[in-house]
Amino acid sequence: MDTDVLIVGAGPTGLMLANQLARRGVRAMIIDRHSGPAQQSRAMAVQARTLEIYSKMGLVDEALSLGREGTGASMWANGKWMARVPLGAIGKNLSPFPYVLALGQDDNERIMGAKLQTYGVDIQWNTELIAFQQTQDYVNVTLKQPDGSTRKLTAAWVAGCDGGKSAVRDMSGITFPGAPYEHTFFVADTEAIGPMKPGELNVYMWQDGFHLFFPMRGKDRWRVIGILPKALRARTDLKFEDLTADIRREAGAELSFKECSWFSTYRIHHRCAERFRDRRCFLLGDAAHVHSPAGGQGMNTGLQDAYNLGWKLALVVKGQADAALLDSYEQERQPVAQRLLRTTDRIFTLLVSDSWVAGVFRTRVLARILARAMTIERVRGAAFRTISQIGIRYRKGPLSQVLGSLPEGAPLAGDRFPWLHLKLQTNGPVEDLYQKLDDTRFNLLVFGQPAPVAESLGVGDLIRVHAIPDDPINANELTRTHITGPAFYLLRPDGHVGLAGSRLDAAAVTRYFAEHHLRVDRGGAGAGALSLRSAA
Ligand SMILES: Cc1cc2nc3c(=O)[nH]c(=O)nc-3n(C[C@H](O)[C@H](O)[C@H](O)COP(=O)(O)OP(=O)(O)OC[C@H]3O[C@@H](n4cnc5c(N)ncnc54)[C@H](O)[C@@H]3O)c2cc1C
C-alpha cells in the first residue's frame, strides 16, 4: 500500500483531516491540483466550535492573534443607522470562545498548513486526481503530476475534500441534488472610509437586497459582500468600480473606496450529496454539501466533518477499530448538512427575495427585531448554540447510547459535552475541563461514585478516566448543566458523548467499545467484563 489515506484537496477541510490524522500518528498523503495555497480570503467567520478544536491542535493562540473578535453588528436601512445587534461574548459560559472570530480562510489554511509541516507532512501541489477504481482492500488511484506525467498508486482510503466540483464524488457516481440560487454574489476586499461603525459587522439593508461590510485586519480594510443589482446580473466583464455607485447609494454618499485588492462574483448552489461515502471513499466539506454563506457556516462545517472522520479513520488505520466504525461518519454528518441546508436556505431566501414585502421586512422590521431579541439571554444562548456549531449533536447516531435515565436537561449521548470548570482533584484548583480532556482518546468522566481504573476496562490506552471529586464547587457547576446525582459520561475523542448513564457499571464501558466496533483487549481485565456480558 502506498498510503493509508489519500486526501484529495488541500483546502480547509483537507488540511484539517490531514492534521487530525497526523496528530494521531497516521501520515496521510495530501494532494491539490492548484500550484499553492489560495490567496483569497473567501470564508471569514470562524465559529466557536472550530476554535475549540484549534485549541486542541495548539493553533488557537495564533488564530486569535490574527483574527478579530466579532463584537456586534450595526444595522442600516436605506442609508440610515437603525440598530445595533450586540454579538460580543454572547456565548458566555457556553464556550471558552464565546464569540465569532473574523479570520479569513487564507489565514486558516496557512496556520493549518504550517502545523501539518511540523508533523513532516508536505502538501503535494500541482497534483491532480484523475481516476480511481476501488477494490475490496484498497483503491487504485491515478494522479497527474506537476510535470504532466501520470502516476499510479494504491491507497487504503480516499478522502474527497476536493470542493463543490468534487472529482471523488463524480467518479464515485454519487449525485449532488439541489439547485443554484438565481442571484449572483459579489465579494470584494477593499480599503474604504465611510459611515461604517469600525471594528464590527455593518449590515446595509435595502429594498432589493443587502450589503455586508466585514472588518478585516489592517486600517480601513473591509470585506464587502452583496448581490449584484438586477441591471448588472447579466454582465460578464464586471469590475468592482461598476458597483460602487450602487453601494454608495445605499450606504451613503460619504462612503468612498480607495482600493480593491480582490473582487469576485459567484453563483451559489444549495446541494447535498446523496451519500457521504462509497466503500473506501469519503466526501467531506464542500464536496459533500454547499449552501449559502448566510451565517458563516460553510468552512466550519467542512472542518467539523474532518474532525468527525479523523479520529475514526485513525483508529481503523491503526487497527484499533473495525472498518464498520466508519459507517457512523455519514450517519452523523449527513443529517447535520441537510439541516444546515434547510436553515441557511430559509434565511437566505428572505435576505435576497425580490418581493416588495420582503423588502419592507428587511428595511423596516428586521433590524429592530434582531436588536430586541438579542437582549434576551435565552435567545442569545440559543442563537449562539446554533451559529457557533456547539449545539450540533448526534443523539440519533449509531454511536450514541444512554443507560438508564438521566435528570431532565442533563447532557445526553450524542451531545457535545458542555464546557465546565471543575475541581479535578480533591483540594486541587478549579480547572478548565476542556484543557484536561485528551482528544486523541476516549475520556470517561465519573461523578458522585467510585471510578474504575483505566487498565481494568480492557481497552488498552484508548481511554482516560477522570474521577470528579464530590465538592460544593463541583456540585454548583454540575447543577448548571443539570448533572445532579451520580452520573458517568464516556466522551468520544471529538468531545461528543458516546455512552451516558447514572450508575456506572465498568463492564458497560467495555461492552460499549465491543459493540461499537472498537477493539477490546480480550486478554486483559476487560475480558472479564466481556464475559460478564456473555453471561448476562
Ligand atoms: C468567493 C467565495 C466566497 C466565499 N465566502 C464564504 C463565506 O463568507 N463564508 C463561508 O462560510 N463560506 C464561504 N465560501 C465557501 C467556503 O470558501 C467553502 O465552504 C470552503 O472553501 C470549503 O472548503 P473545502 O476544503 O471543503 O473545499 P475547497 O476550499 O473548495 O478546497 C478544495 C480543494 O480541492 C482541490 N481539488 C479539486 N479537485 C481536485 C482534484 N481532482 N485533484 C486534486 N485537488 C483537487 C482544489 O484545488 C481546492 O484547493 C466562499 C466561497 C467562495 C468561492
XYZ file of C-alpha atoms and ligand atoms in Angstrom:
589
model
C 0.000 0.000 0.000
C 1.480 3.386 -0.979
C -0.524 5.328 1.582
C -3.146 4.600 4.207
C -5.167 7.701 3.392
C -5.076 9.839 0.247
C -6.589 13.256 0.911
C -7.689 14.939 -2.308
C -7.776 18.718 -1.809
C -5.747 20.986 0.467
C -8.496 23.485 1.238
C -9.551 23.939 4.874
C -11.304 20.559 5.033
C -8.377 18.539 3.648
C -5.902 20.378 5.869
C -7.993 19.687 8.965
C -8.260 15.988 8.129
C -4.527 15.687 7.413
C -3.759 17.355 10.760
C -6.174 15.151 12.699
C -4.637 12.029 11.194
C -1.058 13.231 11.742
C -1.750 14.092 15.408
C -2.911 10.518 15.850
C 0.160 9.036 14.222
C -1.286 8.408 10.738
C 0.613 10.043 7.906
C -1.709 10.777 5.038
C -0.759 11.850 1.541
C -2.418 15.173 0.680
C -2.578 16.496 -2.884
C -4.011 19.562 -4.576
C -4.266 20.405 -8.246
C -3.503 24.086 -7.584
C 0.063 25.349 -7.506
C -0.126 26.621 -3.907
C -2.418 27.866 -1.150
C -5.383 30.075 -2.158
C -4.605 33.778 -1.823
C -8.225 34.904 -1.425
C -9.817 35.156 1.992
C -13.235 33.672 0.930
C -14.894 32.479 4.183
C -14.406 34.993 7.001
C -16.153 33.534 10.042
C -14.501 31.088 12.421
C -17.053 29.688 14.842
C -16.504 28.766 18.498
C -16.580 25.019 17.864
C -13.757 25.401 15.357
C -11.776 27.441 17.899
C -12.292 24.685 20.476
C -10.735 22.248 18.004
C -7.931 24.693 17.171
C -7.251 24.816 20.906
C -6.717 21.043 20.958
C -4.429 21.361 17.928
C -2.330 24.108 19.539
C -3.453 26.652 16.936
C -5.889 28.799 18.824
C -3.480 31.468 20.070
C -2.291 32.171 16.554
C -5.857 32.243 15.215
C -6.944 34.671 17.939
C -3.956 36.937 17.412
C -4.594 37.134 13.663
C -8.382 37.418 13.830
C -10.811 39.948 15.172
C -13.462 39.106 17.727
C -16.984 39.927 16.485
C -18.464 42.378 18.955
C -21.672 43.418 17.265
C -23.493 44.255 14.076
C -24.651 47.716 13.108
C -27.815 47.522 11.077
C -28.534 50.151 8.441
C -31.550 50.547 6.188
C -31.903 52.893 3.249
C -28.715 54.687 4.298
C -29.837 55.319 7.907
C -28.472 53.638 11.034
C -31.273 51.535 12.558
C -29.972 49.466 15.462
C -27.018 47.621 16.943
C -27.177 43.880 17.492
C -24.795 43.003 20.348
C -22.743 39.920 19.473
C -19.728 40.161 21.800
C -19.450 37.259 24.253
C -22.998 36.056 23.516
C -21.855 32.544 24.338
C -20.544 33.422 27.815
C -20.339 30.247 29.972
C -21.070 28.091 26.922
C -17.652 28.008 25.281
C -14.122 29.220 26.070
C -14.576 31.239 22.858
C -17.976 32.887 23.318
C -17.931 34.868 20.051
C -17.416 34.522 16.331
C -13.888 35.271 15.136
C -13.382 37.136 11.868
C -10.395 35.389 10.281
C -10.030 34.833 6.561
C -9.967 31.362 5.061
C -6.455 32.036 3.707
C -5.157 32.595 7.260
C -6.926 29.441 8.464
C -5.349 27.443 5.652
C -1.935 28.932 6.344
C -1.882 28.063 10.042
C -3.191 24.546 9.447
C -0.678 24.048 6.604
C 2.208 25.193 8.834
C 1.078 22.840 11.608
C 0.950 19.968 9.157
C 4.565 20.603 8.206
C 5.592 20.173 11.845
C 4.393 16.558 11.530
C 6.583 16.150 8.451
C 3.652 16.104 6.015
C 4.038 18.243 2.892
C 1.183 19.080 0.545
C 1.827 17.817 -2.966
C 0.761 20.784 -5.089
C 0.107 20.659 -8.852
C -1.031 17.093 -8.364
C -4.493 16.129 -9.555
C -6.607 13.051 -9.007
C -7.748 11.985 -12.461
C -9.055 8.447 -11.986
C -9.540 5.683 -9.444
C -11.003 2.205 -9.137
C -11.983 0.596 -5.872
C -11.163 -2.967 -4.945
C -12.260 -4.706 -1.784
C -8.981 -3.959 0.015
C -7.720 -0.695 -1.460
C -8.206 1.993 -4.089
C -6.145 2.175 -7.283
C -5.527 5.847 -7.939
C -4.165 7.712 -10.953
C -2.631 11.120 -10.357
C -1.467 13.744 -12.802
C 1.893 15.026 -11.560
C 3.365 18.537 -11.824
C 5.350 17.626 -14.975
C 2.181 16.356 -16.691
C 3.060 12.680 -16.333
C 0.744 10.243 -14.572
C 1.478 8.169 -11.508
C -0.435 5.182 -10.204
C -0.636 4.372 -6.523
C -2.707 2.443 -4.031
C -4.454 3.938 -1.010
C -6.417 2.127 1.669
C -8.847 5.049 1.943
C -9.562 8.155 -0.151
C -10.949 11.348 1.391
C -12.620 13.624 -1.145
C -12.011 17.108 0.258
C -11.993 18.434 -3.274
C -14.660 21.127 -3.147
C -18.020 21.730 -4.803
C -16.972 20.221 -8.143
C -15.538 17.136 -6.430
C -13.914 14.601 -8.731
C -14.126 11.953 -5.983
C -17.889 12.487 -5.813
C -18.365 12.406 -9.595
C -16.116 9.361 -10.116
C -17.995 7.569 -7.324
C -21.274 8.171 -9.151
C -22.728 9.995 -6.134
C -25.346 12.527 -7.167
C -25.394 16.069 -5.782
C -29.051 17.065 -5.765
C -30.018 20.708 -5.288
C -30.041 23.853 -7.388
C -28.281 27.152 -7.917
C -29.796 30.322 -6.486
C -30.808 32.773 -9.172
C -28.768 35.630 -7.696
C -25.133 36.344 -8.376
C -22.990 37.328 -5.429
C -20.016 39.600 -5.353
C -17.207 39.730 -2.822
C -14.571 42.458 -2.620
C -11.671 43.102 -0.263
C -11.420 46.874 -0.103
C -9.900 49.839 1.632
C -12.818 52.124 2.386
C -13.829 55.033 4.571
C -17.402 55.890 5.363
C -20.122 55.814 7.989
C -19.438 52.170 8.933
C -19.054 51.562 12.664
C -15.409 50.496 12.966
C -14.451 47.015 14.128
C -17.849 45.409 13.684
C -20.074 43.946 11.033
C -22.103 46.596 9.218
C -25.248 45.322 7.528
C -26.873 47.550 4.928
C -30.413 46.512 4.040
C -32.230 47.984 1.125
C -35.414 47.311 -0.825
C -33.734 44.989 -3.341
C -31.046 43.276 -1.249
C -28.223 43.848 1.227
C -24.551 44.675 1.578
C -22.370 43.319 4.356
C -19.196 45.092 5.440
C -16.897 42.808 7.468
C -13.967 44.466 9.254
C -10.660 42.956 8.125
C -7.165 43.113 9.587
C -5.499 46.481 8.865
C -6.674 50.074 8.791
C -9.900 50.787 6.877
C -9.913 47.288 5.392
C -13.405 45.952 4.705
C -14.698 42.817 3.039
C -17.848 43.810 1.141
C -20.368 41.136 0.168
C -23.655 41.618 -1.636
C -25.820 40.521 -4.506
C -25.446 42.111 -7.891
C -28.148 44.635 -8.776
C -30.604 43.282 -11.358
C -29.250 45.531 -14.118
C -25.724 44.096 -13.730
C -26.580 40.416 -13.320
C -26.003 39.536 -16.956
C -22.625 41.308 -17.237
C -19.594 39.027 -17.549
C -16.850 41.694 -17.586
C -17.861 43.296 -14.299
C -15.357 45.249 -12.199
C -15.784 46.456 -8.623
C -15.897 50.068 -9.900
C -19.134 49.201 -11.754
C -20.775 48.547 -8.382
C -19.548 51.392 -6.239
C -22.290 53.842 -7.322
C -24.950 51.335 -6.216
C -23.228 50.615 -2.907
C -22.814 54.322 -2.171
C -26.453 54.982 -2.992
C -27.496 52.537 -0.288
C -24.695 53.026 2.223
C -24.391 56.798 1.980
C -22.518 59.282 -0.187
C -19.769 59.700 2.466
C -18.603 56.204 1.622
C -15.537 56.103 -0.604
C -13.390 53.218 -1.741
C -9.643 53.807 -2.004
C -8.636 50.393 -3.242
C -9.998 46.957 -4.096
C -7.430 44.151 -3.773
C -9.749 41.282 -4.690
C -13.077 41.184 -6.494
C -15.004 38.120 -7.498
C -18.537 37.218 -8.456
C -20.015 33.799 -7.897
C -23.242 31.842 -8.108
C -24.229 29.939 -5.005
C -25.775 26.496 -5.005
C -27.583 24.605 -2.305
C -26.810 20.925 -2.691
C -26.150 17.879 -0.517
C -24.558 14.652 -1.735
C -26.976 11.711 -1.636
C -24.255 9.701 0.180
C -21.097 10.788 2.001
C -19.325 7.503 1.399
C -18.847 4.917 -1.286
C -16.993 1.948 0.234
C -13.381 3.231 0.646
C -14.061 6.804 -0.467
C -15.497 9.598 1.673
C -16.824 13.049 0.873
C -16.197 15.947 3.237
C -16.685 19.718 3.191
C -17.927 21.386 0.013
C -17.579 18.063 -1.817
C -20.462 16.801 0.349
C -22.565 19.938 0.817
C -22.705 23.503 -0.473
C -25.063 26.195 0.690
C -25.444 29.942 1.004
C -22.878 31.790 3.114
C -25.684 33.004 5.433
C -24.438 32.522 8.984
C -20.779 31.833 8.081
C -21.175 28.062 8.317
C -19.595 26.667 5.114
C -15.934 26.388 6.014
C -16.700 25.498 9.646
C -18.976 22.620 8.645
C -16.224 21.145 6.476
C -13.800 21.416 9.404
C -16.274 19.569 11.648
C -16.701 16.850 9.016
C -12.944 16.317 9.127
C -12.861 16.301 12.932
C -15.636 13.695 12.960
C -13.990 11.398 10.421
C -10.385 11.977 11.586
C -10.440 10.057 14.870
C -12.484 7.197 13.405
C -10.233 6.775 10.379
C -7.108 6.925 12.560
C -8.406 4.144 14.834
C -9.264 1.967 11.829
C -5.896 2.543 10.133
C -4.072 1.734 13.376
C -6.061 -1.473 13.821
C -7.811 -0.212 16.964
C -11.280 -0.287 15.407
C -13.094 -2.209 12.718
C -13.957 -0.516 9.441
C -17.651 -0.653 10.422
C -16.955 2.308 12.747
C -16.632 4.446 9.621
C -20.323 3.967 8.762
C -21.119 6.406 11.541
C -19.461 9.269 9.629
C -22.255 9.576 7.079
C -24.940 8.681 9.620
C -23.839 11.560 11.855
C -22.744 14.196 9.383
C -25.298 13.947 6.583
C -28.260 14.963 8.818
C -26.180 17.935 10.049
C -25.580 19.061 6.459
C -29.219 18.570 5.485
C -30.446 20.598 8.455
C -27.921 23.328 7.683
C -29.102 23.496 4.083
C -32.724 23.909 5.168
C -31.878 26.674 7.673
C -29.489 28.644 5.500
C -31.924 28.324 2.593
C -34.759 29.901 4.616
C -32.603 32.775 5.874
C -31.043 33.362 2.511
C -34.347 33.358 0.635
C -35.597 36.072 2.968
C -32.392 38.099 2.576
C -32.382 38.072 -1.215
C -36.071 37.923 -2.086
C -37.040 40.497 -4.720
C -40.597 40.712 -3.337
C -41.912 44.044 -2.046
C -42.990 42.502 1.285
C -39.532 41.019 1.869
C -38.013 44.407 1.017
C -40.195 46.125 3.631
C -39.324 43.443 6.200
C -35.606 43.881 5.518
C -35.610 47.674 5.690
C -38.167 48.381 8.423
C -38.583 45.367 10.692
C -35.582 43.019 10.696
C -33.029 45.286 12.406
C -35.330 46.118 15.317
C -36.450 42.522 15.851
C -32.852 41.283 15.888
C -31.614 44.021 18.214
C -34.513 43.416 20.646
C -34.227 39.621 20.517
C -30.516 39.652 21.281
C -31.090 41.452 24.573
C -32.941 38.355 25.830
C -30.486 35.923 27.420
C -32.281 32.761 26.310
C -32.468 33.945 22.718
C -28.788 34.929 22.789
C -27.838 31.484 24.108
C -29.968 29.672 21.534
C -28.573 31.819 18.709
C -25.018 31.172 19.878
C -25.539 27.418 20.173
C -26.773 27.287 16.592
C -24.353 29.651 14.884
C -21.255 28.571 16.818
C -21.961 24.883 15.972
C -21.562 23.865 19.634
C -25.217 22.777 19.520
C -24.571 20.092 16.895
C -25.434 16.701 18.317
C -25.738 13.131 17.145
C -28.419 11.865 19.526
C -29.905 9.504 16.958
C -26.480 8.408 15.690
C -25.264 4.819 15.918
C -22.579 5.643 18.500
C -24.966 7.258 20.992
C -26.267 5.206 23.905
C -27.899 6.115 27.239
C -28.114 3.531 30.008
C -30.946 4.095 32.466
C -32.209 7.606 32.964
C -30.551 10.958 33.468
C -32.032 14.080 35.057
C -34.183 16.282 32.817
C -31.978 18.718 30.893
C -28.713 16.818 31.521
C -26.414 16.229 28.522
C -27.368 13.132 26.546
C -25.466 10.725 24.337
C -24.577 12.439 21.061
C -24.261 15.925 22.605
C -21.025 17.864 22.701
C -20.185 17.592 26.404
C -20.589 21.070 27.944
C -17.704 23.315 28.883
C -17.239 23.182 32.671
C -14.872 24.420 35.333
C -14.322 21.741 37.948
C -12.011 20.682 40.732
C -10.480 17.610 39.186
C -8.523 16.685 42.342
C -9.701 16.828 45.934
C -8.162 20.046 47.344
C -6.919 20.900 43.846
C -7.600 24.097 41.886
C -10.687 24.709 39.766
C -9.682 23.843 36.228
C -10.997 24.155 32.695
C -12.239 20.640 31.936
C -11.669 21.042 28.188
C -7.959 21.631 28.818
C -7.790 18.294 30.606
C -9.541 16.176 28.000
C -7.264 14.309 25.631
C -8.928 14.412 22.218
C -6.813 11.564 20.861
C -8.544 9.180 23.280
C -11.895 8.470 24.898
C -12.450 10.217 28.235
C -14.604 8.685 30.951
C -15.990 11.265 33.407
C -17.340 9.803 36.617
C -19.425 11.907 39.035
C -20.624 11.006 42.532
C -19.388 7.397 42.616
C -16.162 5.403 42.532
C -14.386 5.340 39.186
C -12.765 2.263 37.654
C -9.042 2.144 36.955
C -8.463 2.706 33.221
C -6.436 -0.513 32.836
C -9.325 -2.573 34.241
C -11.554 -1.621 31.313
C -9.626 -3.741 28.866
C -9.423 -1.137 26.108
C -5.698 -0.532 26.337
C -4.548 3.072 26.056
C -7.748 4.191 24.321
C -9.279 5.719 27.427
C -8.541 8.214 30.185
C -10.611 8.048 33.381
C -11.413 11.233 35.301
C -12.913 10.674 38.748
C -14.504 14.016 39.611
C -14.425 14.548 43.399
C -17.502 15.461 45.398
C -17.105 19.118 46.200
C -19.509 22.052 46.694
C -17.859 23.978 43.809
C -18.263 20.993 41.509
C -21.854 20.453 42.644
C -22.670 24.075 41.766
C -21.125 23.858 38.324
C -22.738 20.500 37.593
C -26.170 21.729 38.653
C -25.872 24.449 35.993
C -25.823 21.669 33.400
C -28.422 19.524 35.214
C -25.922 16.820 36.162
C -27.254 16.122 39.640
C -26.514 12.915 41.497
C -24.281 10.100 40.302
C -23.570 10.100 36.595
C -20.992 8.986 34.096
C -20.165 10.215 30.625
C -17.955 8.413 28.157
C -16.753 11.071 25.727
C -15.527 10.171 22.282
C -12.260 11.740 21.145
C -14.218 14.534 19.418
C -15.831 15.544 22.730
C -19.306 14.185 21.942
C -20.897 11.858 24.478
C -20.863 8.228 23.347
C -22.274 6.493 26.410
C -24.036 8.121 29.375
C -25.910 6.953 32.424
C -26.301 7.354 36.155
C -24.809 4.300 37.931
C -21.564 3.181 36.317
C -21.040 -0.472 35.648
C -17.464 -0.766 34.339
C -18.474 -3.733 32.189
C -20.903 -1.465 30.326
C -17.988 0.686 29.162
C -16.085 -2.316 27.847
C -19.279 -3.560 26.249
C -19.809 -0.158 24.573
C -16.379 -0.454 22.951
C -17.004 -4.011 21.789
C -20.447 -3.240 20.411
C -19.311 -0.103 18.589
C -16.507 -1.685 16.581
C -13.685 -0.589 18.908
C -11.118 -3.234 19.755
C -11.099 -4.585 23.283
C -8.193 -6.405 24.799
C -9.504 -9.926 25.148
C -6.502 -10.981 27.198
C -6.820 -8.178 29.752
C -9.137 -7.481 32.615
C -11.707 -6.262 30.087
C -12.147 -9.873 29.067
C -13.780 -10.345 32.435
C -16.123 -7.514 31.626
C -16.910 -9.090 28.291
C -17.562 -12.478 29.795
C -19.919 -10.793 32.265
C -21.777 -9.521 29.216
C -21.859 -13.021 27.728
C -23.189 -14.388 30.989
C -25.910 -11.711 31.183
C -15.848 33.709 -3.445
C -16.224 32.836 -2.298
C -16.604 33.414 -1.093
C -16.987 32.595 -0.027
N -17.365 33.190 1.131
C -17.722 32.407 2.182
C -18.116 32.975 3.427
O -18.163 34.200 3.593
N -18.438 32.139 4.454
C -18.375 30.756 4.317
O -18.635 30.018 5.281
N -18.016 30.189 3.156
C -17.693 30.989 2.098
N -17.324 30.417 0.945
C -17.309 28.964 0.899
C -16.011 28.417 1.503
O -14.936 29.007 0.821
C -16.037 26.895 1.349
O -17.102 26.389 2.152
C -14.719 26.245 1.765
O -13.686 26.664 0.911
C -14.851 24.728 1.681
O -13.615 24.146 1.926
P -13.205 22.755 1.289
O -11.839 22.480 1.795
O -14.281 21.770 1.559
O -13.191 22.988 -0.284
P -12.276 23.988 -1.136
O -11.855 25.150 -0.342
O -13.037 24.230 -2.401
O -10.977 23.134 -1.452
C -10.988 22.080 -2.377
C -9.571 21.884 -2.890
O -9.567 20.695 -3.676
C -8.709 20.889 -4.800
N -9.119 19.952 -5.847
C -10.294 19.912 -6.514
N -10.313 18.873 -7.370
C -9.117 18.239 -7.246
C -8.531 17.100 -7.862
N -9.194 16.381 -8.786
N -7.284 16.740 -7.527
C -6.594 17.450 -6.577
N -7.103 18.546 -5.961
C -8.347 18.930 -6.285
C -8.918 22.356 -5.164
O -7.817 22.854 -5.894
C -9.093 23.004 -3.805
O -7.877 23.527 -3.300
C -16.969 31.190 -0.150
C -16.573 30.622 -1.354
C -16.216 31.422 -2.431
C -15.825 30.791 -3.728
